[in-house]
Coordinates of C-alpha atoms and ligand atoms in Angstrom, one line a residue:
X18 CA 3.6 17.4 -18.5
X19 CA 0.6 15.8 -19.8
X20 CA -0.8 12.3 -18.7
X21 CA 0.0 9.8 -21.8
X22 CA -2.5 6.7 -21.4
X23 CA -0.3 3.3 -20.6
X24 CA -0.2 -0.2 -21.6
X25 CA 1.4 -2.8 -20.0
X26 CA 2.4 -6.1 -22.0
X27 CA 3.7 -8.7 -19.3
X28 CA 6.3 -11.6 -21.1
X29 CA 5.3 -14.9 -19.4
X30 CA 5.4 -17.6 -22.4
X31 CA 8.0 -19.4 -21.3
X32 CA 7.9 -22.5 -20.7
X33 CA 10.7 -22.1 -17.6
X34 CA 12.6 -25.6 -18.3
X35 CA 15.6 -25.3 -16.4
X36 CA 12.9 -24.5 -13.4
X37 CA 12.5 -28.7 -13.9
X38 CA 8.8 -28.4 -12.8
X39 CA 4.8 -28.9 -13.7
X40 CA 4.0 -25.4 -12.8
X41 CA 4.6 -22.6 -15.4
X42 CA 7.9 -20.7 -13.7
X43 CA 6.1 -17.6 -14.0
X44 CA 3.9 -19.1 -11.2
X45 CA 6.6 -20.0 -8.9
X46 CA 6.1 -17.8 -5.6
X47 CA 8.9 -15.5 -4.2
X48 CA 7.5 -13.8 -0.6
X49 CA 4.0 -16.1 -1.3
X50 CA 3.2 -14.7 -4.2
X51 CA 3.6 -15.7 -8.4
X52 CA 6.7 -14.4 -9.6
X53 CA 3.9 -12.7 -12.0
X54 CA 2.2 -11.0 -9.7
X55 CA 5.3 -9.0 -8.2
X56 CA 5.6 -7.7 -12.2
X57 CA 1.5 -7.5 -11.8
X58 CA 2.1 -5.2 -9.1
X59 CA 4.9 -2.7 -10.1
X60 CA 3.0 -2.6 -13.3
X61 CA -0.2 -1.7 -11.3
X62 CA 1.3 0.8 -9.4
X63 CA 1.6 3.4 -12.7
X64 CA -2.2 2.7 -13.2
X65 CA -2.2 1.5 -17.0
X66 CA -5.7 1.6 -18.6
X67 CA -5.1 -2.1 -19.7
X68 CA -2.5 -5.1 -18.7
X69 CA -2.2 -8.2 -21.3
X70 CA -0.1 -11.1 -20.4
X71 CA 1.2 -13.5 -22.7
X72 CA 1.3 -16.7 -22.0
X73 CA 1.8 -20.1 -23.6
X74 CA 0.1 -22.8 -25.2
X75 CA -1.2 -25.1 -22.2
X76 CA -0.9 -22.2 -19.6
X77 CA -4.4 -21.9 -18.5
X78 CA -3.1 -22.0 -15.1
X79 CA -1.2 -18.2 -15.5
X80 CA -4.2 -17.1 -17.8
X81 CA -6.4 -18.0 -14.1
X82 CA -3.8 -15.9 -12.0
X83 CA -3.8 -12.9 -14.4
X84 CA -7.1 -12.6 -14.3
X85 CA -9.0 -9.7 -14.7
X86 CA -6.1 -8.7 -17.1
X87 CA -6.5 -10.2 -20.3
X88 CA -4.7 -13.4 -21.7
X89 CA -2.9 -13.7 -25.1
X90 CA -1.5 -17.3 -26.2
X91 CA 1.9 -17.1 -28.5
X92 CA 1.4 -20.4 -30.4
X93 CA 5.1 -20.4 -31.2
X94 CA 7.9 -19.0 -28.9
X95 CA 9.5 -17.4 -31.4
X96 CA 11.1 -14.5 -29.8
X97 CA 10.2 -11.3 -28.0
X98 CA 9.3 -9.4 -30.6
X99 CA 7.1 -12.2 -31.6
X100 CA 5.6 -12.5 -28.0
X101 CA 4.7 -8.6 -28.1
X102 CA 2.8 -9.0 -31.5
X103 CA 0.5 -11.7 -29.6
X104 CA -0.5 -9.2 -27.7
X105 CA -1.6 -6.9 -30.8
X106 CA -4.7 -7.8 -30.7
X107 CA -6.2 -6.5 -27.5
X108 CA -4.5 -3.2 -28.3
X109 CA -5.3 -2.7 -31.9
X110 CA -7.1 0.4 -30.8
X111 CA -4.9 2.3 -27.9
X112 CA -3.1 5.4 -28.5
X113 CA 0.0 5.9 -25.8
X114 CA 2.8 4.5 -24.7
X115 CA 3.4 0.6 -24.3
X116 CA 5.0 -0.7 -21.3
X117 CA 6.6 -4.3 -22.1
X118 CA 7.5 -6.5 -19.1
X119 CA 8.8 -9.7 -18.2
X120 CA 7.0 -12.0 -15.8
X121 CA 10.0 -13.6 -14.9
X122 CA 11.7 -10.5 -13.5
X123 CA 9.9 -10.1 -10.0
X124 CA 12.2 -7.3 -8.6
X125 CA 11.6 -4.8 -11.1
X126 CA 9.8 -1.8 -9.0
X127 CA 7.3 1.0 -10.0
X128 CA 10.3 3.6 -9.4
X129 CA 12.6 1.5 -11.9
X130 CA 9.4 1.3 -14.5
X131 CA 8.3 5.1 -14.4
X132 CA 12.0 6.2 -15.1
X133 CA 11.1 4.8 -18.8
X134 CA 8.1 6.6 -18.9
X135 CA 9.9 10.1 -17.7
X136 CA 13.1 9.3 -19.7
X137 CA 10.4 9.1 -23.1
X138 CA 8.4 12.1 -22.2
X139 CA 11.4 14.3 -21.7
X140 CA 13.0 13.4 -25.3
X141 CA 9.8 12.3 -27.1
X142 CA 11.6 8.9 -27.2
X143 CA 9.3 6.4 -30.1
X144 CA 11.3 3.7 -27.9
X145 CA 13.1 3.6 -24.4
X146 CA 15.1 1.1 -23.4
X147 CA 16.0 0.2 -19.3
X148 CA 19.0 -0.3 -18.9
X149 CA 21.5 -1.1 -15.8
X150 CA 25.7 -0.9 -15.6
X151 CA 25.9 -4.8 -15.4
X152 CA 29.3 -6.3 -13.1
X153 CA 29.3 -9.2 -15.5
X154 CA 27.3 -8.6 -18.7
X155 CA 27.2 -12.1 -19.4
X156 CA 24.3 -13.1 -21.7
X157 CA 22.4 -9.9 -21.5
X158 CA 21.8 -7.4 -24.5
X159 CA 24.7 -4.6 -24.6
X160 CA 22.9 -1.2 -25.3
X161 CA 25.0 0.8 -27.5
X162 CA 24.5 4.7 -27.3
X163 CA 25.8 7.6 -29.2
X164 CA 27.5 11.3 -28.9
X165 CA 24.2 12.4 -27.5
X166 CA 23.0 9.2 -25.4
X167 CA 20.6 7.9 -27.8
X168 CA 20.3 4.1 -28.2
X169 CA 21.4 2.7 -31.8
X170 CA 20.9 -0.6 -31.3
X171 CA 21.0 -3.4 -28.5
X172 CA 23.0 -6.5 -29.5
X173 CA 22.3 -9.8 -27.7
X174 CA 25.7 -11.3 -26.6
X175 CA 25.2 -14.3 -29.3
X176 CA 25.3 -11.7 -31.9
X177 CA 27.8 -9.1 -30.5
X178 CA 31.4 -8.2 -31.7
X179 CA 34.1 -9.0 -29.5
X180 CA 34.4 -5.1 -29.0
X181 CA 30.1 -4.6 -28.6
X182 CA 31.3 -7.6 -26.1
X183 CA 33.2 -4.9 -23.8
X184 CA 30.1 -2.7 -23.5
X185 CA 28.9 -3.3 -19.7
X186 CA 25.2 -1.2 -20.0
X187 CA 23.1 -3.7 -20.7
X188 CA 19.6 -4.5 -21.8
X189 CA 17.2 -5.0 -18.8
X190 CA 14.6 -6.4 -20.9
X191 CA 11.6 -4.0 -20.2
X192 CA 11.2 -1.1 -22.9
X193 CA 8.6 1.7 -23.7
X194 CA 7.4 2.4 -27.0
X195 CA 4.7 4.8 -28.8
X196 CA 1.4 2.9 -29.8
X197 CA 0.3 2.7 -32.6
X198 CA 3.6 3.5 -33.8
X199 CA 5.5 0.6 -32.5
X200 CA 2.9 -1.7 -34.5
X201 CA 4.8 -1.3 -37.8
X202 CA 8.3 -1.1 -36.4
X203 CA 8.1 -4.6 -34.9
X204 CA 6.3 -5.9 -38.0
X205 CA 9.5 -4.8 -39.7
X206 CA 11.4 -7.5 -37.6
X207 CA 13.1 -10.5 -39.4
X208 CA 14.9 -13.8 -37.5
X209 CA 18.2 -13.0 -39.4
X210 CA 19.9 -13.7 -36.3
X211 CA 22.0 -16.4 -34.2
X212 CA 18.9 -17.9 -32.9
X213 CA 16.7 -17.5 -35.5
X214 CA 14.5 -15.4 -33.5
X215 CA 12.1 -12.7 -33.8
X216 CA 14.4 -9.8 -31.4
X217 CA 12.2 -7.2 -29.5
X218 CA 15.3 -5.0 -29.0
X219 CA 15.5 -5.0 -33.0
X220 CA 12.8 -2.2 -32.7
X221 CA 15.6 0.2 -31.6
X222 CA 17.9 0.1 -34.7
X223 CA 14.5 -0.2 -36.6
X224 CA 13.0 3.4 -35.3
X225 CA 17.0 5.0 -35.5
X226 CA 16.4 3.7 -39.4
X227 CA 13.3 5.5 -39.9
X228 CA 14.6 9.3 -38.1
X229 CA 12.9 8.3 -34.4
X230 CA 14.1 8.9 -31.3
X231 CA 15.4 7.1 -28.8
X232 CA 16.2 7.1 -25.3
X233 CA 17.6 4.4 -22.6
X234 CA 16.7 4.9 -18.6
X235 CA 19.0 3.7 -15.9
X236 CA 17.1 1.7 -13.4
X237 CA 19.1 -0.3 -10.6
X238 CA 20.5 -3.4 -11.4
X239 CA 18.4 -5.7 -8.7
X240 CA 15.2 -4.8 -10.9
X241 CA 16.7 -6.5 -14.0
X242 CA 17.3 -10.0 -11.9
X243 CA 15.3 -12.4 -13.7
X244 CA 14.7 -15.8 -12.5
X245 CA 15.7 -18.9 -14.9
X246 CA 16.4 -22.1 -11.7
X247 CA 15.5 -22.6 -8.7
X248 CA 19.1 -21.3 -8.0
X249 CA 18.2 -17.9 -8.9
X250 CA 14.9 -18.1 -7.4
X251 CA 16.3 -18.6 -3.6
X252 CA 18.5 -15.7 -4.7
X253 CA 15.7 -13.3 -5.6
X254 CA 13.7 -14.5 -2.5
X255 CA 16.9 -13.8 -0.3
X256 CA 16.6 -10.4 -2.1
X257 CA 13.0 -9.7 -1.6
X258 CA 12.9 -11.1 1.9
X259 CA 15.6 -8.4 2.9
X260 CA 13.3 -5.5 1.4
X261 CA 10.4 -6.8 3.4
X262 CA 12.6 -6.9 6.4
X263 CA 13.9 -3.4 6.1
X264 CA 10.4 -2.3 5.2
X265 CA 9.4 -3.8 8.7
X266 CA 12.0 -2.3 10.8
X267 CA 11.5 1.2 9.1
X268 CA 7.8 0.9 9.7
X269 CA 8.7 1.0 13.3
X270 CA 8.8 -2.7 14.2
X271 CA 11.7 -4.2 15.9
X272 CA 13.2 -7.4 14.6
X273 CA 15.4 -9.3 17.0
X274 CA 17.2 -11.1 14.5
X275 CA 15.9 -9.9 10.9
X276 CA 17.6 -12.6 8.7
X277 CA 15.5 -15.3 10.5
X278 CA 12.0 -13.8 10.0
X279 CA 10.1 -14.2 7.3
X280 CA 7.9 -12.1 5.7
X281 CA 4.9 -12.6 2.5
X282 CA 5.0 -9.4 0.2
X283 CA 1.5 -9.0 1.7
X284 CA 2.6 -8.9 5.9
X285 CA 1.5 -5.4 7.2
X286 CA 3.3 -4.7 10.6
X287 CA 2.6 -1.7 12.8
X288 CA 3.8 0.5 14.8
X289 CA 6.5 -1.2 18.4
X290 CA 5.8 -4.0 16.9
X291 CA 8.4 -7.2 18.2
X292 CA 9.2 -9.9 16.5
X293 CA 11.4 -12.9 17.9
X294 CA 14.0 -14.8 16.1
X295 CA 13.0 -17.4 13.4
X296 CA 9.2 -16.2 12.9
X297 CA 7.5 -16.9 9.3
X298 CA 4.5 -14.7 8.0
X299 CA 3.1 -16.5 5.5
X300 CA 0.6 -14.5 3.2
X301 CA -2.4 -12.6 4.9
X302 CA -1.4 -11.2 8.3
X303 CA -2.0 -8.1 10.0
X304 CA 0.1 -7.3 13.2
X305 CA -1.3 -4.5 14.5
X306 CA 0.6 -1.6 16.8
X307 CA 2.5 -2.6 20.0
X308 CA 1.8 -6.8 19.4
X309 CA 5.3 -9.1 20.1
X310 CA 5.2 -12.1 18.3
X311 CA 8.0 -13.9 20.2
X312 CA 10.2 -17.1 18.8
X313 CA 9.5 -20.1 16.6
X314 CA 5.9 -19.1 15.7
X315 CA 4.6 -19.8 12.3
X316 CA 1.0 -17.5 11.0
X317 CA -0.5 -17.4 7.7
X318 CA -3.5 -15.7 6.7
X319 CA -4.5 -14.1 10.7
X320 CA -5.0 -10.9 12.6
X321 CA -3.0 -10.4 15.7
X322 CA -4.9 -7.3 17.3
X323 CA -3.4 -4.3 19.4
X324 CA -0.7 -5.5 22.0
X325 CA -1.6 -9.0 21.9
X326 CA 1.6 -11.8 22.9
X327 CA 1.7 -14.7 20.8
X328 CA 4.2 -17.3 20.9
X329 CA 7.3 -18.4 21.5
X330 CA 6.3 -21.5 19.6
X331 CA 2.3 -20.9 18.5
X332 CA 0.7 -21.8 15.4
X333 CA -2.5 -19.1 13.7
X334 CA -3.7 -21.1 11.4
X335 CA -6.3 -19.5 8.1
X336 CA -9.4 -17.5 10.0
X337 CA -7.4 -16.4 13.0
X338 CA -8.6 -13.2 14.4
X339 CA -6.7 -12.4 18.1
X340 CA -8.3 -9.8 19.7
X341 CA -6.5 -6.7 21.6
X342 CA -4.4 -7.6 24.9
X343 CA -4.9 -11.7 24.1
X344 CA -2.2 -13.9 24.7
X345 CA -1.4 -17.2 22.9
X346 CA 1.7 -18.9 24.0
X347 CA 3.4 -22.2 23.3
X348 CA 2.3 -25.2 21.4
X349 CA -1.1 -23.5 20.7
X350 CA -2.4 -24.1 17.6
X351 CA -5.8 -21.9 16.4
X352 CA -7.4 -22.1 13.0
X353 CA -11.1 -20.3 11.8
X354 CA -11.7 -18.6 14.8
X355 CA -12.2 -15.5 16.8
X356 CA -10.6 -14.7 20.7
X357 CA -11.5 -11.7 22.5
X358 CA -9.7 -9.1 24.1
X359 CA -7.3 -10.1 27.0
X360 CA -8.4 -13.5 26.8
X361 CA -5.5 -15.9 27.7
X362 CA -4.9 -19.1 25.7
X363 CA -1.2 -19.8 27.3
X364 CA -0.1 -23.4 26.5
X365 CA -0.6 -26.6 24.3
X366 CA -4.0 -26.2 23.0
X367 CA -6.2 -26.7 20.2
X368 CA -9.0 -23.9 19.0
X369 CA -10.5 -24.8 15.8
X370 CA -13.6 -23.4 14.3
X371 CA -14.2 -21.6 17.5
X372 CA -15.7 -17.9 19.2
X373 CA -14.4 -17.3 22.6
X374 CA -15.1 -14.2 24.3
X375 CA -13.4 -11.1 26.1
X376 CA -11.1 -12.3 29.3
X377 CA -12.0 -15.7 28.8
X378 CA -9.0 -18.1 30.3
X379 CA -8.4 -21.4 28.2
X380 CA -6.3 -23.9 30.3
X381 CA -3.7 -26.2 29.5
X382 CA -4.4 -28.8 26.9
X383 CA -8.0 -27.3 26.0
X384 CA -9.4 -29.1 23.0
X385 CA -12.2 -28.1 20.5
X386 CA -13.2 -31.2 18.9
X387 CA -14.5 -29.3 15.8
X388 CA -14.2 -32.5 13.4
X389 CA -16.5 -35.8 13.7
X390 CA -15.1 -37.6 10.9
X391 CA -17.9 -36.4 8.6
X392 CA -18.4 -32.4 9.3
X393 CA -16.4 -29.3 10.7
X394 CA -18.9 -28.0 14.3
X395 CA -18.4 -24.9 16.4
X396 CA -17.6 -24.3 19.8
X397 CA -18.8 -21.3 21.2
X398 CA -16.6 -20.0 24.6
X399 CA -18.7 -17.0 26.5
X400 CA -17.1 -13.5 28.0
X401 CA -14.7 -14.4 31.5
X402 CA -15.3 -18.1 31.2
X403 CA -12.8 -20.1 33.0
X404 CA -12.0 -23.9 30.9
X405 CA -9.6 -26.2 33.3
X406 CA -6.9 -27.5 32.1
X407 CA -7.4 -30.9 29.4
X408 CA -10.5 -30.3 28.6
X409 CA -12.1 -31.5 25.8
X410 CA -14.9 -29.3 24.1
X411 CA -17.1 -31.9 22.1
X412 CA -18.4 -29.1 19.1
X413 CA -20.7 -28.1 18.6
X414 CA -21.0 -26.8 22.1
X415 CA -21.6 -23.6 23.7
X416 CA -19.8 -22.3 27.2
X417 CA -21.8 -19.6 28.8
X418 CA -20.0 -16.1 30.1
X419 CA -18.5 -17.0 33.2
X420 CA -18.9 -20.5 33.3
X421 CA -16.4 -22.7 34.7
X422 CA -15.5 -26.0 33.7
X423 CA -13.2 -28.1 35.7
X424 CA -9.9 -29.6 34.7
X425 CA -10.0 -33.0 32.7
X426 CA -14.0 -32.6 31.7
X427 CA -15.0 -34.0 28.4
X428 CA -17.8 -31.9 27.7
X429 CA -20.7 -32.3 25.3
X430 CA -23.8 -30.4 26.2
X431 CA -24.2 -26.8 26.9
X432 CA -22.9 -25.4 29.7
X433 CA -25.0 -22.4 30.9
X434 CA -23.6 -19.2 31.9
X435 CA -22.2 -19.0 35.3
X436 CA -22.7 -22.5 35.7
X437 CA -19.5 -25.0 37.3
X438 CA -19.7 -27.8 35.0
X439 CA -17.3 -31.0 36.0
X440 CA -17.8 -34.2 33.2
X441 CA -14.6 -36.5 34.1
X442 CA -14.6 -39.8 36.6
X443 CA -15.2 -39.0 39.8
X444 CA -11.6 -39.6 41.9
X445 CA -12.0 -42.9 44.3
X446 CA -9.1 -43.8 46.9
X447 CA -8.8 -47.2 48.1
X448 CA -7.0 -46.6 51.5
X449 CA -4.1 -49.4 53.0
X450 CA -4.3 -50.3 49.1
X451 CA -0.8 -50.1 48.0
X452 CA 0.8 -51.5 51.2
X453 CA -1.6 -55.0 51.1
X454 CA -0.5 -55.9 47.4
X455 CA 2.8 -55.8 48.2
X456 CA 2.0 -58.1 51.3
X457 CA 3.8 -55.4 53.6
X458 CA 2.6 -55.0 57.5
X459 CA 2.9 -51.7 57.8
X460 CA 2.8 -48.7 55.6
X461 CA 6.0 -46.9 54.3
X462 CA 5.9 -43.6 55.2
Ligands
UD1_1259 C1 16.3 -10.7 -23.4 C2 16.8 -9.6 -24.3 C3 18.2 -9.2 -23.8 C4 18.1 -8.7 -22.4 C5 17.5 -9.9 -21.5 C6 17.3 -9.3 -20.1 C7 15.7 -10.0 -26.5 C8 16.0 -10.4 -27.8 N1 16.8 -10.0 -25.7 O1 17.1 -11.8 -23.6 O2 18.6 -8.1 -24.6 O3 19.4 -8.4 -21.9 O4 16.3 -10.3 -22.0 O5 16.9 -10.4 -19.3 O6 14.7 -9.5 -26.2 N2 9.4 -14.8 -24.1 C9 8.1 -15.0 -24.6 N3 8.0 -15.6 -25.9 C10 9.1 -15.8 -26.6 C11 10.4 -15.5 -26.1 C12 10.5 -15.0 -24.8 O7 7.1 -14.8 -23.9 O8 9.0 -16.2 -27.8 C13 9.4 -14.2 -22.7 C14 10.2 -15.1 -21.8 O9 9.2 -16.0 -21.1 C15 10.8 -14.1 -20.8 C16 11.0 -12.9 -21.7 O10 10.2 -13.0 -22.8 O11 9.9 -13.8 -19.8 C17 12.5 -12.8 -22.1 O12 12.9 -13.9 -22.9 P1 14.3 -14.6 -22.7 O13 14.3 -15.8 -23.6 O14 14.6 -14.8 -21.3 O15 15.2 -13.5 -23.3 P2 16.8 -13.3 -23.1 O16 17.5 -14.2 -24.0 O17 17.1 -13.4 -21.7
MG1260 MG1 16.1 -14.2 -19.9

């Protein structure tokens, strides 16, 4: 089969009231990411030569998240077909097929979007609709097909016959058309309709008028869910969070208790991989082969290198990077900063802004002062070096390779390597003390 060039045209003008919010629904994040760009992404995946999204008046903010694809404004919501025409303009010139999408419809998957493009290749289709057998057809567009499966018309509930009512296949909004072709059919569209709108799914009794094929392809029902409260968006993340889950575990990673981890669409997990109960990835990590992230630990935008241990309870924080073998464990908190291999950070502590070496050992309630009130400093933690427990590192600071510093220091020079450095006040015991301020003769034993 020859390679038709493809054009994606991504839905996102409206205005998402019943979402009750100040950012555009379309930007509304379901695994960490804008509702558009898990349609960005499907779309992506078939490689078009060009993507346009329309958005509308006001939505500079989408227009910033599509970016690099271009950005058409629909002045006036006026329909779909009306929303598609916006888009005429950056695709005056392109000779394919047209892919329309809706940004509000984050489920739909490159597997449910190329079954339009075989379904129009394999009956020269001018128009293919996607279509899913709906349990409760509700508002959606019913598709109704003839003797030979073609597509007559789709008839949006508001507008349907009692009997067109019955039909359960419905509309699942995305549809595939022949450019330049499609141009004229959707010019053809009039508003002589219950809403007084300009229909996109018009263009199918439009081409059956003119002697054109066409075609509908089944895609699942999931990747029709589209997203109009914030009722439905828990429902689609619920959705989504169980793909990512499965995606996890058949990637070789063991979740203890999958419904309480939660993944970003971005989370890349190897290979004997554990994960402990209630666990959120937020967007950016890497856990790489054989790590066990173990309960109640929380890691956005950090690397968790080969067989490392973190948690139960640990924060990574933006700009973590744990190297092979470490170990982080409870009420640790890192942001910004690097840890060797092997090294062992293992309870209530604080790196920020920090490099520490390979086998380095960080003791209890170790704290990198990174912040003066003004500007962010860095603390520098050398190869095998040894920090005593509640220890406060006074950045920017440098600890040489193998230094040691004892427990309670406040330090705030440089500490050479190899060098035992103690900054704390030094420990005084007043003997018979206790037993004269309480007037007693003799000591208590
Ligand atoms: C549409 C279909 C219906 C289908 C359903 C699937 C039409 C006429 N009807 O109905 O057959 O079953 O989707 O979900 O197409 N939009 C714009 N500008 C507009 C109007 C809409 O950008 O002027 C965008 C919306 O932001 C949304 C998408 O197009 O992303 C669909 O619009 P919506 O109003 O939700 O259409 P439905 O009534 O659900
Ligand atoms: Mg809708």
């Amino acid at each position: 089969m020859t390679k038709t060039a493809l054009a994606c045209i991504v839905l996102a003008a409206g205005r998402g009231t019943r979402m009750r919010s100040d950012l555009p629904k379309v930007l509304h994040p379901l695994a960490g990411l804008p509702m558009l760009g898990h349609v960005l992404k499907a779309a992506a995946a078939l490689t078009p030569e060009r993507t346009v999204v329309v958005t509308g008046p006001g939505m500079e903010d989408v227009a910033k998240f599509a970016a690099p694809h271009d950005t058409v404004t629909q002045k006036m919501q006026q329909g779909t077909a009306d929303a598609v025409l916006a888009a005429q303009s950056k695709l005056k010139d392109f000779s394919g097929e047209v892919l329309v999408l809706y940004g509000d419809t984050p489920l739909v998957t490159a597997s449910a979007l190329q079954k339009l493009r075989d379904a129009r290749q394999a009956a020269d289709a001018a128009v293919v609709v996607a279509a899913f057998e709906a349990e409760e057809p509700a508002a959606y567009g019913r598709v109704v097909t003839d003797e030979d499966g073609q597509v007559t018309a789709i008839v949006e509930a508001l507008d349907a016959t009692p009997e067109q009512k019955t039909i359960r296949l419905c509309n699942a909004g995305m549809m595939l058309m022949k450019s330049p072709l499609m141009w004229d059919l959707l010019a053809a569209i009039d508003n002589n309709n219950a809403k007084r709108e300009y229909y996109l799914t018009d263009a199918v009794s439009l081409a059956r008028e003119r002697g054109l094929k066409t075609a509908h392809a089944e895609i699942p029902a999931e990747a029709a869910l589209g997203i109009n409260d914030r009722v439905e968006l828990a429902a689609l993340e619920h959705i989504m969070q169980q793909r990512l889950r499965e995606k996890a575990m058949r990637g070789g990673a063991t979740l203890q208790d999958p419904q309480t981890v939660y993944f970003s669409h971005d989370t890349a997990i190897g290979r004997d991989v554990t994960v402990g109960a209630n666990v959120i990835f937020a967007p950016g990590v890497t856990v790489e082969d054989g790590a066990q992230i173990r309960a109640f630990c929380h890691l956005e935008e950090a690397r968790v290198g080969k067989g490392a241990i973190v948690g139960p309870f640990a924060r990574l924080r933006p700009g973590t990077d744990l190297g092979a073998g470490a170990h982080v464990g409870n009420f640790v908190e890192i942001k910004k900063s690097a840890v060797g291999a092997g090294t062992k950070i293992n309870h209530l502590t604080y790196i920020g802004d920090a490099e520490i070496g390979a086998g380095a050992n960080i003791g209890a309630g170790t704290i990198t002062c990174n912040y003066d009130g003004f500007r962010k400093h860095r603390t520098s933690i050398g190869d095998g070096a040894f920090i005593g427990s509640n220890t406060a590192l006074v950045a920017p600071v440098e600890i040489g390779a193998g230094a040691f510093i004892g427990a309670g220091s406040v330090i705030t020079d440089n500490v050479p390597p190899g060098t035992l450095a103690v900054a704390r006040g030094r420990q005084v015991n007043f003997e018979n003390w206790a037993r004269k301020i309480r007037g007693e003769k003799k000591d208590k034993p």
